[in-house]
Amino acid sequence: MKKVTIRDVAAAAGVSHQTVSRVLNDRPDVAAETRHRVQEVIRELGYQPSAIARSLTQQRSFAIGVVTAGLGYIGPSRTLNGIAEQAERMGYALLLKELPGFDTNDVQPLLNTLIARRVDGIVWAVPEVGDNRAWLDEQGAELPVPTVLMTMEARPDVSIVSVDNYAGGRLATEHLLAQGYRHIAHISGPLDWWEARQRKAGWRDAMLAAGVSEAKLYAEEGNWYSASGEEALLYLLAAYPAMDAVFVGNDQMALSVLQVACREGIEVPGALGVVGFDGLPETAHYWPPLTTVYQDQQEVGRLAVTTLVDMIETSRGAATRAAPEVISLQPELVLRASSVRNAPR
């Protein structure tokens, strides 16, 4: 099949090839009706403009650097999927770099590599763990290209996209309280993670608001993995006999809690209400199905790219950077039988 050229598009649209070029480069000096007609012909013919030519013409790489870590975890991989999907939709290629660990703080060589490849901007898709963002506090406002960070505490002069983990923790706990549970424990993720601390803070504040004293708050720290959920529940069963519900910091640990409860003869949700966090698809297929706080991690990735491209476009030819933006997605509670007393069976 013959490759469609810019001259083919021009002939079909009844315009010059220079006009087609101006449409492709989003130049303002094209009438709206003409622009629409050219775009329709491009779609009909399936014309694919040369990325190299576009890059040379606009003096841009149309490439985004993406820094990630822990792709073996479900969350980072789902986020990366959203990043890739939106970058493709917006006409950008990705240059992916994976850190050796979440707590890596020596990031300058990696940043230098991305800048040397002339990326137009960077998405920093690494969860905030320990002090792995110390470098950001020192040079965040001086990064040489527009940068969007994800899943971290808000900082001045930096654009951030994340889920409201604190709101998710409160949402889960307030639901359990509304179901009549009063002795609600918490199994957190590792507390050097900002997300885990935020979810725990939401649980704590909801319990205090319900009149539970600080001395009667029971929590145990897990590590996101299933085995730690089992260990944490066994500890809480011994340390907190009155416990009648547990909010678990992620779904992997929560599914282990369901398994332990079944093994130990603890009825869920009658004797123990259980709520997880993440919204993994498999949570609907356990028994009982798991109530979970759903966070749309793919949407976080998509929004990060959209925000970054807006920053890139705004900064082109401008004397100053685009103003930083903080976007916080609200999680949703997915109600299922593990936490709803008198639920139909």
Short mmCIF file of the C-alpha atoms (twelve columns), coordinates in Angstrom:
data_MODEL
# 
_entry.id   MODEL 
# 
loop_
_atom_site.group_PDB 
_atom_site.id 
_atom_site.type_symbol 
_atom_site.label_atom_id 
_atom_site.label_alt_id 
_atom_site.label_comp_id 
_atom_site.label_asym_id 
_atom_site.label_seq_id 
_atom_site.Cartn_x 
_atom_site.Cartn_y 
_atom_site.Cartn_z 
_atom_site.pdbx_PDB_model_num 
ATOM 1   C CA . MET A 1   0.000   0.000   0.000  1 
ATOM 2   C CA . LYS A 2   1.328   3.424   -0.988 1 
ATOM 3   C CA . LYS A 3   2.243   5.662   1.933  1 
ATOM 4   C CA . VAL A 4   0.015   8.730   2.249  1 
ATOM 5   C CA . THR A 5   2.009   11.962  1.927  1 
ATOM 6   C CA . ILE A 6   1.331   15.533  2.945  1 
ATOM 7   C CA . ARG A 7   0.724   16.367  -0.728 1 
ATOM 8   C CA . ASP A 8   -1.977  13.666  -0.897 1 
ATOM 9   C CA . VAL A 9   -3.718  15.304  2.068  1 
ATOM 10  C CA . ALA A 10  -3.415  18.738  0.454  1 
ATOM 11  C CA . ALA A 11  -4.895  17.529  -2.833 1 
ATOM 12  C CA . ALA A 12  -7.822  15.787  -1.121 1 
ATOM 13  C CA . ALA A 13  -8.552  18.834  1.049  1 
ATOM 14  C CA . GLY A 14  -8.156  21.315  -1.820 1 
ATOM 15  C CA . VAL A 15  -5.421  23.325  -0.081 1 
ATOM 16  C CA . SER A 16  -1.683  23.793  -0.421 1 
ATOM 17  C CA . HIS A 17  0.750   21.485  1.327  1 
ATOM 18  C CA . GLN A 18  1.950   24.543  3.284  1 
ATOM 19  C CA . THR A 19  -1.559  24.900  4.738  1 
ATOM 20  C CA . VAL A 20  -1.561  21.243  5.783  1 
ATOM 21  C CA . SER A 21  1.796   21.832  7.479  1 
ATOM 22  C CA . ARG A 22  0.393   24.815  9.380  1 
ATOM 23  C CA . VAL A 23  -2.532  22.686  10.591 1 
ATOM 24  C CA . LEU A 24  -0.183  19.914  11.721 1 
ATOM 25  C CA . ASN A 25  1.937   22.427  13.622 1 
ATOM 26  C CA . ASP A 26  -1.153  24.024  15.205 1 
ATOM 27  C CA . ARG A 27  -0.412  27.421  13.731 1 
ATOM 28  C CA . PRO A 28  -3.084  30.068  14.419 1 
ATOM 29  C CA . ASP A 29  -3.089  31.496  10.869 1 
ATOM 30  C CA . VAL A 30  -5.530  28.905  9.463  1 
ATOM 31  C CA . ALA A 31  -9.282  29.487  9.160  1 
ATOM 32  C CA . ALA A 32  -11.363 27.247  11.418 1 
ATOM 33  C CA . GLU A 33  -13.309 25.762  8.494  1 
ATOM 34  C CA . THR A 34  -10.100 24.971  6.602  1 
ATOM 35  C CA . ARG A 35  -8.494  23.475  9.696  1 
ATOM 36  C CA . HIS A 36  -11.495 21.219  10.243 1 
ATOM 37  C CA . ARG A 37  -11.514 20.087  6.593  1 
ATOM 38  C CA . VAL A 38  -7.800  19.247  6.668  1 
ATOM 39  C CA . GLN A 39  -8.152  17.333  9.941  1 
ATOM 40  C CA . GLU A 40  -11.040 15.309  8.495  1 
ATOM 41  C CA . VAL A 41  -8.967  14.374  5.442  1 
ATOM 42  C CA . ILE A 42  -6.026  13.398  7.665  1 
ATOM 43  C CA . ARG A 43  -8.307  11.027  9.570  1 
ATOM 44  C CA . GLU A 44  -9.921  9.622   6.427  1 
ATOM 45  C CA . LEU A 45  -6.601  8.943   4.683  1 
ATOM 46  C CA . GLY A 46  -4.840  7.736   7.840  1 
ATOM 47  C CA . TYR A 47  -1.975  10.164  7.301  1 
ATOM 48  C CA . GLN A 48  0.875   9.838   9.816  1 
ATOM 49  C CA . PRO A 49  3.139   12.914  9.951  1 
ATOM 50  C CA . SER A 50  6.860   12.347  10.349 1 
ATOM 51  C CA . ALA A 51  7.838   12.621  14.003 1 
ATOM 52  C CA . ILE A 52  11.366  13.639  12.985 1 
ATOM 53  C CA . ALA A 53  10.116  16.396  10.695 1 
ATOM 54  C CA . ARG A 54  7.717   17.670  13.347 1 
ATOM 55  C CA . SER A 55  10.496  17.687  15.933 1 
ATOM 56  C CA . LEU A 56  12.854  19.645  13.674 1 
ATOM 57  C CA . THR A 57  10.167  22.123  12.647 1 
ATOM 58  C CA . GLN A 58  9.025   22.899  16.185 1 
ATOM 59  C CA . GLN A 59  12.422  22.426  17.871 1 
ATOM 60  C CA . ARG A 60  10.928  19.905  20.264 1 
ATOM 61  C CA . SER A 61  11.526  16.208  20.802 1 
ATOM 62  C CA . PHE A 62  7.886   15.283  21.485 1 
ATOM 63  C CA . ALA A 63  9.310   12.882  24.062 1 
ATOM 64  C CA . ILE A 64  8.486   12.626  27.758 1 
ATOM 65  C CA . GLY A 65  10.875  11.156  30.284 1 
ATOM 66  C CA . VAL A 66  9.196   8.832   32.785 1 
ATOM 67  C CA . VAL A 67  10.948  7.814   35.996 1 
ATOM 68  C CA . THR A 68  9.400   4.905   37.860 1 
ATOM 69  C CA . ALA A 69  10.242  2.219   40.416 1 
ATOM 70  C CA . GLY A 70  8.759   -1.030  41.663 1 
ATOM 71  C CA . LEU A 71  7.034   -2.175  38.491 1 
ATOM 72  C CA . GLY A 72  6.537   -5.524  40.221 1 
ATOM 73  C CA . TYR A 73  3.917   -3.777  42.364 1 
ATOM 74  C CA . ILE A 74  0.415   -3.498  40.948 1 
ATOM 75  C CA . GLY A 75  0.049   0.245   41.584 1 
ATOM 76  C CA . PRO A 76  3.103   1.505   39.659 1 
ATOM 77  C CA . SER A 77  2.376   -0.784  36.717 1 
ATOM 78  C CA . ARG A 78  -1.230  0.432   36.453 1 
ATOM 79  C CA . THR A 79  -0.062  4.032   36.672 1 
ATOM 80  C CA . LEU A 80  2.482   3.454   33.905 1 
ATOM 81  C CA . ASN A 81  -0.275  2.020   31.732 1 
ATOM 82  C CA . GLY A 82  -2.228  5.268   32.096 1 
ATOM 83  C CA . ILE A 83  0.878   7.318   31.311 1 
ATOM 84  C CA . ALA A 84  1.585   5.341   28.140 1 
ATOM 85  C CA . GLU A 85  -2.034  5.505   26.996 1 
ATOM 86  C CA . GLN A 86  -2.299  9.279   27.369 1 
ATOM 87  C CA . ALA A 87  1.142   9.987   25.893 1 
ATOM 88  C CA . GLU A 88  0.185   8.023   22.780 1 
ATOM 89  C CA . ARG A 89  -3.096  9.912   22.556 1 
ATOM 90  C CA . MET A 90  -1.306  13.271  22.796 1 
ATOM 91  C CA . GLY A 91  1.419   12.415  20.298 1 
ATOM 92  C CA . TYR A 92  4.374   11.925  22.643 1 
ATOM 93  C CA . ALA A 93  6.914   9.133   22.853 1 
ATOM 94  C CA . LEU A 94  8.152   7.879   26.230 1 
ATOM 95  C CA . LEU A 95  11.691  7.438   27.498 1 
ATOM 96  C CA . LEU A 96  11.399  5.152   30.540 1 
ATOM 97  C CA . LYS A 97  13.911  4.927   33.376 1 
ATOM 98  C CA . GLU A 98  13.401  2.650   36.392 1 
ATOM 99  C CA . LEU A 99  15.118  3.375   39.701 1 
ATOM 100 C CA . PRO A 100 16.719  0.393   41.473 1 
ATOM 101 C CA . GLY A 101 14.544  0.980   44.546 1 
ATOM 102 C CA . PHE A 102 11.875  3.253   45.979 1 
ATOM 103 C CA . ASP A 103 14.231  4.829   48.496 1 
ATOM 104 C CA . THR A 104 16.889  5.872   45.971 1 
ATOM 105 C CA . ASN A 105 17.938  9.487   46.462 1 
ATOM 106 C CA . ASP A 106 20.881  9.695   44.053 1 
ATOM 107 C CA . VAL A 107 18.875  10.797  41.038 1 
ATOM 108 C CA . GLN A 108 21.111  13.398  39.390 1 
ATOM 109 C CA . PRO A 109 22.756  10.977  36.906 1 
ATOM 110 C CA . LEU A 110 19.322  9.804   35.798 1 
ATOM 111 C CA . LEU A 111 18.035  13.365  35.421 1 
ATOM 112 C CA . ASN A 112 21.148  14.254  33.432 1 
ATOM 113 C CA . THR A 113 20.488  11.333  31.073 1 
ATOM 114 C CA . LEU A 114 16.914  12.436  30.406 1 
ATOM 115 C CA . ILE A 115 17.918  16.055  29.827 1 
ATOM 116 C CA . ALA A 116 20.703  14.942  27.479 1 
ATOM 117 C CA . ARG A 117 18.070  13.077  25.442 1 
ATOM 118 C CA . ARG A 118 16.246  16.427  25.119 1 
ATOM 119 C CA . VAL A 119 12.928  15.317  26.591 1 
ATOM 120 C CA . ASP A 120 10.296  18.049  26.621 1 
ATOM 121 C CA . GLY A 121 9.240   17.199  30.181 1 
ATOM 122 C CA . ILE A 122 9.411   14.585  32.921 1 
ATOM 123 C CA . VAL A 123 6.787   12.547  34.791 1 
ATOM 124 C CA . TRP A 124 8.236   11.405  38.119 1 
ATOM 125 C CA . ALA A 125 6.116   8.322   38.848 1 
ATOM 126 C CA . VAL A 126 7.885   7.179   42.019 1 
ATOM 127 C CA . PRO A 127 5.937   6.955   45.316 1 
ATOM 128 C CA . GLU A 128 7.272   9.056   48.170 1 
ATOM 129 C CA . VAL A 129 9.192   6.680   50.435 1 
ATOM 130 C CA . GLY A 130 11.470  7.750   53.278 1 
ATOM 131 C CA . ASP A 131 13.556  10.718  52.181 1 
ATOM 132 C CA . ASN A 132 13.669  9.760   48.503 1 
ATOM 133 C CA . ARG A 133 12.395  13.236  47.658 1 
ATOM 134 C CA . ALA A 134 15.115  15.134  49.541 1 
ATOM 135 C CA . TRP A 135 16.662  16.096  46.206 1 
ATOM 136 C CA . LEU A 136 13.376  17.724  45.240 1 
ATOM 137 C CA . ASP A 137 13.372  20.055  48.231 1 
ATOM 138 C CA . GLU A 138 16.800  21.288  47.135 1 
ATOM 139 C CA . GLN A 139 16.244  21.735  43.401 1 
ATOM 140 C CA . GLY A 140 12.552  21.241  42.700 1 
ATOM 141 C CA . ALA A 141 11.980  24.775  41.431 1 
ATOM 142 C CA . GLU A 142 15.133  24.640  39.291 1 
ATOM 143 C CA . LEU A 143 14.472  21.542  37.186 1 
ATOM 144 C CA . PRO A 144 15.457  22.411  33.598 1 
ATOM 145 C CA . VAL A 145 12.259  21.076  31.988 1 
ATOM 146 C CA . PRO A 146 8.597   21.005  33.079 1 
ATOM 147 C CA . THR A 147 8.092   18.193  35.584 1 
ATOM 148 C CA . VAL A 148 5.042   16.567  37.167 1 
ATOM 149 C CA . LEU A 149 5.413   14.387  40.246 1 
ATOM 150 C CA . MET A 150 3.000   11.748  41.430 1 
ATOM 151 C CA . THR A 151 1.851   10.262  44.729 1 
ATOM 152 C CA . MET A 152 3.553   12.615  47.135 1 
ATOM 153 C CA . GLU A 153 2.976   15.292  49.727 1 
ATOM 154 C CA . ALA A 154 2.348   18.752  48.288 1 
ATOM 155 C CA . ARG A 155 5.379   21.024  47.993 1 
ATOM 156 C CA . PRO A 156 5.768   24.623  46.800 1 
ATOM 157 C CA . ASP A 157 6.645   25.242  43.146 1 
ATOM 158 C CA . VAL A 158 5.975   21.640  42.055 1 
ATOM 159 C CA . SER A 159 3.075   20.174  40.067 1 
ATOM 160 C CA . ILE A 160 1.668   17.041  41.686 1 
ATOM 161 C CA . VAL A 161 -1.007  14.494  40.765 1 
ATOM 162 C CA . SER A 162 -2.085  11.991  43.408 1 
ATOM 163 C CA . VAL A 163 -5.011  10.229  45.055 1 
ATOM 164 C CA . ASP A 164 -6.370  11.664  48.315 1 
ATOM 165 C CA . ASN A 165 -5.222  8.793   50.515 1 
ATOM 166 C CA . TYR A 166 -6.279  10.560  53.709 1 
ATOM 167 C CA . ALA A 167 -9.844  10.887  52.407 1 
ATOM 168 C CA . GLY A 168 -9.764  7.203   51.471 1 
ATOM 169 C CA . GLY A 169 -8.785  6.219   55.010 1 
ATOM 170 C CA . ARG A 170 -11.621 8.265   56.479 1 
ATOM 171 C CA . LEU A 171 -14.076 6.930   53.913 1 
ATOM 172 C CA . ALA A 172 -13.317 3.316   54.818 1 
ATOM 173 C CA . THR A 173 -13.460 3.922   58.563 1 
ATOM 174 C CA . GLU A 174 -16.618 6.027   58.512 1 
ATOM 175 C CA . HIS A 175 -18.324 3.297   56.489 1 
ATOM 176 C CA . LEU A 176 -17.420 0.685   59.118 1 
ATOM 177 C CA . LEU A 177 -18.655 2.977   61.881 1 
ATOM 178 C CA . ALA A 178 -21.932 3.494   60.009 1 
ATOM 179 C CA . GLN A 179 -22.343 -0.297  59.859 1 
ATOM 180 C CA . GLY A 180 -22.218 -0.427  63.652 1 
ATOM 181 C CA . TYR A 181 -18.609 -1.543  64.136 1 
ATOM 182 C CA . ARG A 182 -16.895 0.220   67.030 1 
ATOM 183 C CA . HIS A 183 -13.597 -1.556  67.654 1 
ATOM 184 C CA . ILE A 184 -11.922 -0.933  64.305 1 
ATOM 185 C CA . ALA A 185 -8.231  -1.769  64.016 1 
ATOM 186 C CA . HIS A 186 -5.921  -0.814  61.163 1 
ATOM 187 C CA . ILE A 187 -3.284  -2.749  59.238 1 
ATOM 188 C CA . SER A 188 -1.135  -0.150  57.531 1 
ATOM 189 C CA . GLY A 189 1.343   -0.338  54.721 1 
ATOM 190 C CA . PRO A 190 5.004   0.406   55.529 1 
ATOM 191 C CA . LEU A 191 4.993   3.731   57.346 1 
ATOM 192 C CA . ASP A 192 7.988   5.138   55.511 1 
ATOM 193 C CA . TRP A 193 5.554   5.433   52.578 1 
ATOM 194 C CA . TRP A 194 3.623   8.728   52.459 1 
ATOM 195 C CA . GLU A 195 0.527   6.909   51.137 1 
ATOM 196 C CA . ALA A 196 0.490   4.518   54.101 1 
ATOM 197 C CA . ARG A 197 0.807   7.366   56.610 1 
ATOM 198 C CA . GLN A 198 -2.041  9.267   54.966 1 
ATOM 199 C CA . ARG A 199 -4.389  6.273   55.005 1 
ATOM 200 C CA . LYS A 200 -3.574  5.621   58.648 1 
ATOM 201 C CA . ALA A 201 -4.158  9.290   59.516 1 
ATOM 202 C CA . GLY A 202 -7.598  9.128   57.878 1 
ATOM 203 C CA . TRP A 203 -8.482  6.049   59.975 1 
ATOM 204 C CA . ARG A 204 -7.172  7.647   63.157 1 
ATOM 205 C CA . ASP A 205 -9.039  10.934  62.702 1 
ATOM 206 C CA . ALA A 206 -12.311 9.166   61.862 1 
ATOM 207 C CA . MET A 207 -12.009 7.063   65.013 1 
ATOM 208 C CA . LEU A 208 -11.202 10.067  67.201 1 
ATOM 209 C CA . ALA A 209 -14.141 11.972  65.679 1 
ATOM 210 C CA . ALA A 210 -16.376 9.032   66.638 1 
ATOM 211 C CA . GLY A 211 -15.322 9.398   70.273 1 
ATOM 212 C CA . VAL A 212 -12.740 6.602   70.464 1 
ATOM 213 C CA . SER A 213 -9.816  7.538   72.686 1 
ATOM 214 C CA . GLU A 214 -6.246  7.444   71.401 1 
ATOM 215 C CA . ALA A 215 -5.453  4.738   73.952 1 
ATOM 216 C CA . LYS A 216 -7.974  2.410   72.306 1 
ATOM 217 C CA . LEU A 217 -6.612  2.715   68.774 1 
ATOM 218 C CA . TYR A 218 -4.927  -0.483  67.636 1 
ATOM 219 C CA . ALA A 219 -2.784  -0.662  64.508 1 
ATOM 220 C CA . GLU A 220 -0.134  -2.962  63.097 1 
ATOM 221 C CA . GLU A 221 2.287   -2.244  60.270 1 
ATOM 222 C CA . GLY A 222 2.467   -4.460  57.180 1 
ATOM 223 C CA . ASN A 223 4.589   -4.219  54.041 1 
ATOM 224 C CA . TRP A 224 1.900   -4.295  51.299 1 
ATOM 225 C CA . TYR A 225 2.461   -8.030  50.682 1 
ATOM 226 C CA . SER A 226 -0.084  -10.741 51.502 1 
ATOM 227 C CA . ALA A 227 1.982   -12.530 54.153 1 
ATOM 228 C CA . SER A 228 2.277   -9.373  56.228 1 
ATOM 229 C CA . GLY A 229 -1.512  -9.032  56.267 1 
ATOM 230 C CA . GLU A 230 -1.802  -12.501 57.766 1 
ATOM 231 C CA . GLU A 231 0.849   -11.778 60.395 1 
ATOM 232 C CA . ALA A 232 -0.715  -8.448  61.316 1 
ATOM 233 C CA . LEU A 233 -4.199  -9.906  61.766 1 
ATOM 234 C CA . LEU A 234 -2.925  -12.722 63.984 1 
ATOM 235 C CA . TYR A 235 -1.142  -10.141 66.133 1 
ATOM 236 C CA . LEU A 236 -4.272  -7.973  66.407 1 
ATOM 237 C CA . LEU A 237 -6.502  -10.928 67.286 1 
ATOM 238 C CA . ALA A 238 -4.239  -11.611 70.268 1 
ATOM 239 C CA . ALA A 239 -3.621  -7.990  71.278 1 
ATOM 240 C CA . TYR A 240 -7.135  -6.642  70.713 1 
ATOM 241 C CA . PRO A 241 -9.781  -9.291  71.529 1 
ATOM 242 C CA . ALA A 242 -12.581 -6.722  71.259 1 
ATOM 243 C CA . MET A 243 -11.719 -5.973  67.601 1 
ATOM 244 C CA . ASP A 244 -14.807 -6.264  65.414 1 
ATOM 245 C CA . ALA A 245 -13.498 -4.715  62.181 1 
ATOM 246 C CA . VAL A 246 -10.260 -3.899  60.406 1 
ATOM 247 C CA . PHE A 247 -9.392  -1.344  57.756 1 
ATOM 248 C CA . VAL A 248 -6.466  -2.731  55.752 1 
ATOM 249 C CA . GLY A 249 -4.043  -0.454  53.891 1 
ATOM 250 C CA . ASN A 250 -4.182  -2.355  50.606 1 
ATOM 251 C CA . ASP A 251 -6.153  -5.139  48.950 1 
ATOM 252 C CA . GLN A 252 -3.358  -7.702  48.868 1 
ATOM 253 C CA . MET A 253 -3.096  -7.667  52.655 1 
ATOM 254 C CA . ALA A 254 -6.891  -7.499  53.016 1 
ATOM 255 C CA . LEU A 255 -7.395  -10.658 50.959 1 
ATOM 256 C CA . SER A 256 -5.035  -12.449 53.346 1 
ATOM 257 C CA . VAL A 257 -7.133  -11.166 56.235 1 
ATOM 258 C CA . LEU A 258 -10.185 -12.832 54.663 1 
ATOM 259 C CA . GLN A 259 -8.278  -16.107 54.313 1 
ATOM 260 C CA . VAL A 260 -7.101  -16.050 57.936 1 
ATOM 261 C CA . ALA A 261 -10.605 -15.238 59.171 1 
ATOM 262 C CA . CYS A 262 -11.969 -18.224 57.252 1 
ATOM 263 C CA . ARG A 263 -9.242  -20.497 58.594 1 
ATOM 264 C CA . GLU A 264 -9.805  -19.333 62.179 1 
ATOM 265 C CA . GLY A 265 -13.589 -19.665 61.966 1 
ATOM 266 C CA . ILE A 266 -14.231 -15.920 62.245 1 
ATOM 267 C CA . GLU A 267 -17.406 -14.938 60.425 1 
ATOM 268 C CA . VAL A 268 -17.051 -12.025 57.999 1 
ATOM 269 C CA . PRO A 269 -18.812 -9.612  58.182 1 
ATOM 270 C CA . GLY A 270 -20.734 -10.694 61.309 1 
ATOM 271 C CA . ALA A 271 -17.825 -10.987 63.738 1 
ATOM 272 C CA . LEU A 272 -15.270 -9.041  61.686 1 
ATOM 273 C CA . GLY A 273 -15.822 -6.358  59.073 1 
ATOM 274 C CA . VAL A 274 -13.028 -5.967  56.518 1 
ATOM 275 C CA . VAL A 275 -12.257 -3.107  54.113 1 
ATOM 276 C CA . GLY A 276 -9.257  -2.926  51.776 1 
ATOM 277 C CA . PHE A 277 -7.754  -0.196  49.606 1 
ATOM 278 C CA . ASP A 278 -6.866  -0.109  45.874 1 
ATOM 279 C CA . GLY A 279 -9.800  -1.633  44.019 1 
ATOM 280 C CA . LEU A 280 -8.078  -4.688  42.556 1 
ATOM 281 C CA . PRO A 281 -10.376 -6.593  40.149 1 
ATOM 282 C CA . GLU A 282 -9.927  -9.901  41.982 1 
ATOM 283 C CA . THR A 283 -11.442 -8.491  45.186 1 
ATOM 284 C CA . ALA A 284 -14.901 -9.071  43.688 1 
ATOM 285 C CA . HIS A 285 -14.277 -12.811 43.347 1 
ATOM 286 C CA . TYR A 286 -13.245 -13.813 46.891 1 
ATOM 287 C CA . TRP A 287 -15.745 -14.924 49.512 1 
ATOM 288 C CA . PRO A 288 -17.048 -12.818 50.907 1 
ATOM 289 C CA . PRO A 289 -16.355 -10.217 48.205 1 
ATOM 290 C CA . LEU A 290 -14.117 -7.492  49.602 1 
ATOM 291 C CA . THR A 291 -15.260 -3.933  50.204 1 
ATOM 292 C CA . THR A 292 -12.457 -1.710  48.952 1 
ATOM 293 C CA . VAL A 293 -11.493 1.927   48.490 1 
ATOM 294 C CA . TYR A 294 -10.954 2.273   44.744 1 
ATOM 295 C CA . GLN A 295 -8.193  4.538   43.478 1 
ATOM 296 C CA . ASP A 296 -8.014  5.008   39.711 1 
ATOM 297 C CA . GLN A 297 -4.263  4.720   39.243 1 
ATOM 298 C CA . GLN A 298 -4.530  4.700   35.467 1 
ATOM 299 C CA . GLU A 299 -6.370  8.016   35.631 1 
ATOM 300 C CA . VAL A 300 -3.582  9.387   37.834 1 
ATOM 301 C CA . GLY A 301 -1.139  8.470   35.062 1 
ATOM 302 C CA . ARG A 302 -3.327  10.011  32.367 1 
ATOM 303 C CA . LEU A 303 -3.766  13.240  34.341 1 
ATOM 304 C CA . ALA A 304 -0.026  13.472  34.971 1 
ATOM 305 C CA . VAL A 305 0.655   13.429  31.225 1 
ATOM 306 C CA . THR A 306 -2.159  15.883  30.449 1 
ATOM 307 C CA . THR A 307 -0.871  18.263  33.125 1 
ATOM 308 C CA . LEU A 308 2.690   17.957  31.859 1 
ATOM 309 C CA . VAL A 309 1.767   18.608  28.223 1 
ATOM 310 C CA . ASP A 310 -0.228  21.679  29.317 1 
ATOM 311 C CA . MET A 311 2.877   22.899  31.152 1 
ATOM 312 C CA . ILE A 312 5.059   22.241  28.095 1 
ATOM 313 C CA . GLU A 313 2.687   24.154  25.812 1 
ATOM 314 C CA . THR A 314 2.293   27.053  28.251 1 
ATOM 315 C CA . SER A 315 6.043   27.351  28.757 1 
ATOM 316 C CA . ARG A 316 6.900   27.487  25.041 1 
ATOM 317 C CA . GLY A 317 8.257   30.924  24.283 1 
ATOM 318 C CA . ALA A 318 7.286   32.207  27.734 1 
ATOM 319 C CA . ALA A 319 9.700   34.004  30.021 1 
ATOM 320 C CA . THR A 320 8.446   32.104  33.065 1 
ATOM 321 C CA . ARG A 321 7.302   28.568  33.810 1 
ATOM 322 C CA . ALA A 322 3.659   27.600  33.967 1 
ATOM 323 C CA . ALA A 323 2.220   27.911  37.477 1 
ATOM 324 C CA . PRO A 324 2.427   24.640  39.433 1 
ATOM 325 C CA . GLU A 325 -0.776  22.672  39.832 1 
ATOM 326 C CA . VAL A 326 -1.800  20.197  42.537 1 
ATOM 327 C CA . ILE A 327 -4.449  17.659  41.515 1 
ATOM 328 C CA . SER A 328 -5.919  15.306  44.115 1 
ATOM 329 C CA . LEU A 329 -8.271  12.574  42.875 1 
ATOM 330 C CA . GLN A 330 -11.000 11.495  45.255 1 
ATOM 331 C CA . PRO A 331 -11.200 7.729   45.867 1 
ATOM 332 C CA . GLU A 332 -14.481 5.814   45.824 1 
ATOM 333 C CA . LEU A 333 -15.837 3.199   48.219 1 
ATOM 334 C CA . VAL A 334 -16.875 -0.025  46.482 1 
ATOM 335 C CA . LEU A 335 -19.355 -1.718  48.829 1 
ATOM 336 C CA . ARG A 336 -19.356 -5.498  49.039 1 
ATOM 337 C CA . ALA A 337 -20.310 -8.177  51.552 1 
ATOM 338 C CA . SER A 338 -17.118 -8.151  53.660 1 
ATOM 339 C CA . SER A 339 -18.203 -5.042  55.553 1 
ATOM 340 C CA . VAL A 340 -21.976 -4.824  55.145 1 
ATOM 341 C CA . ARG A 341 -23.826 -6.448  58.014 1 
ATOM 342 C CA . ASN A 342 -27.011 -8.279  57.026 1 
ATOM 343 C CA . ALA A 343 -25.881 -8.217  53.402 1 
ATOM 344 C CA . PRO A 344 -27.809 -10.592 51.118 1 
ATOM 345 C CA . ARG A 345 -26.041 -13.877 50.509 1 
# 
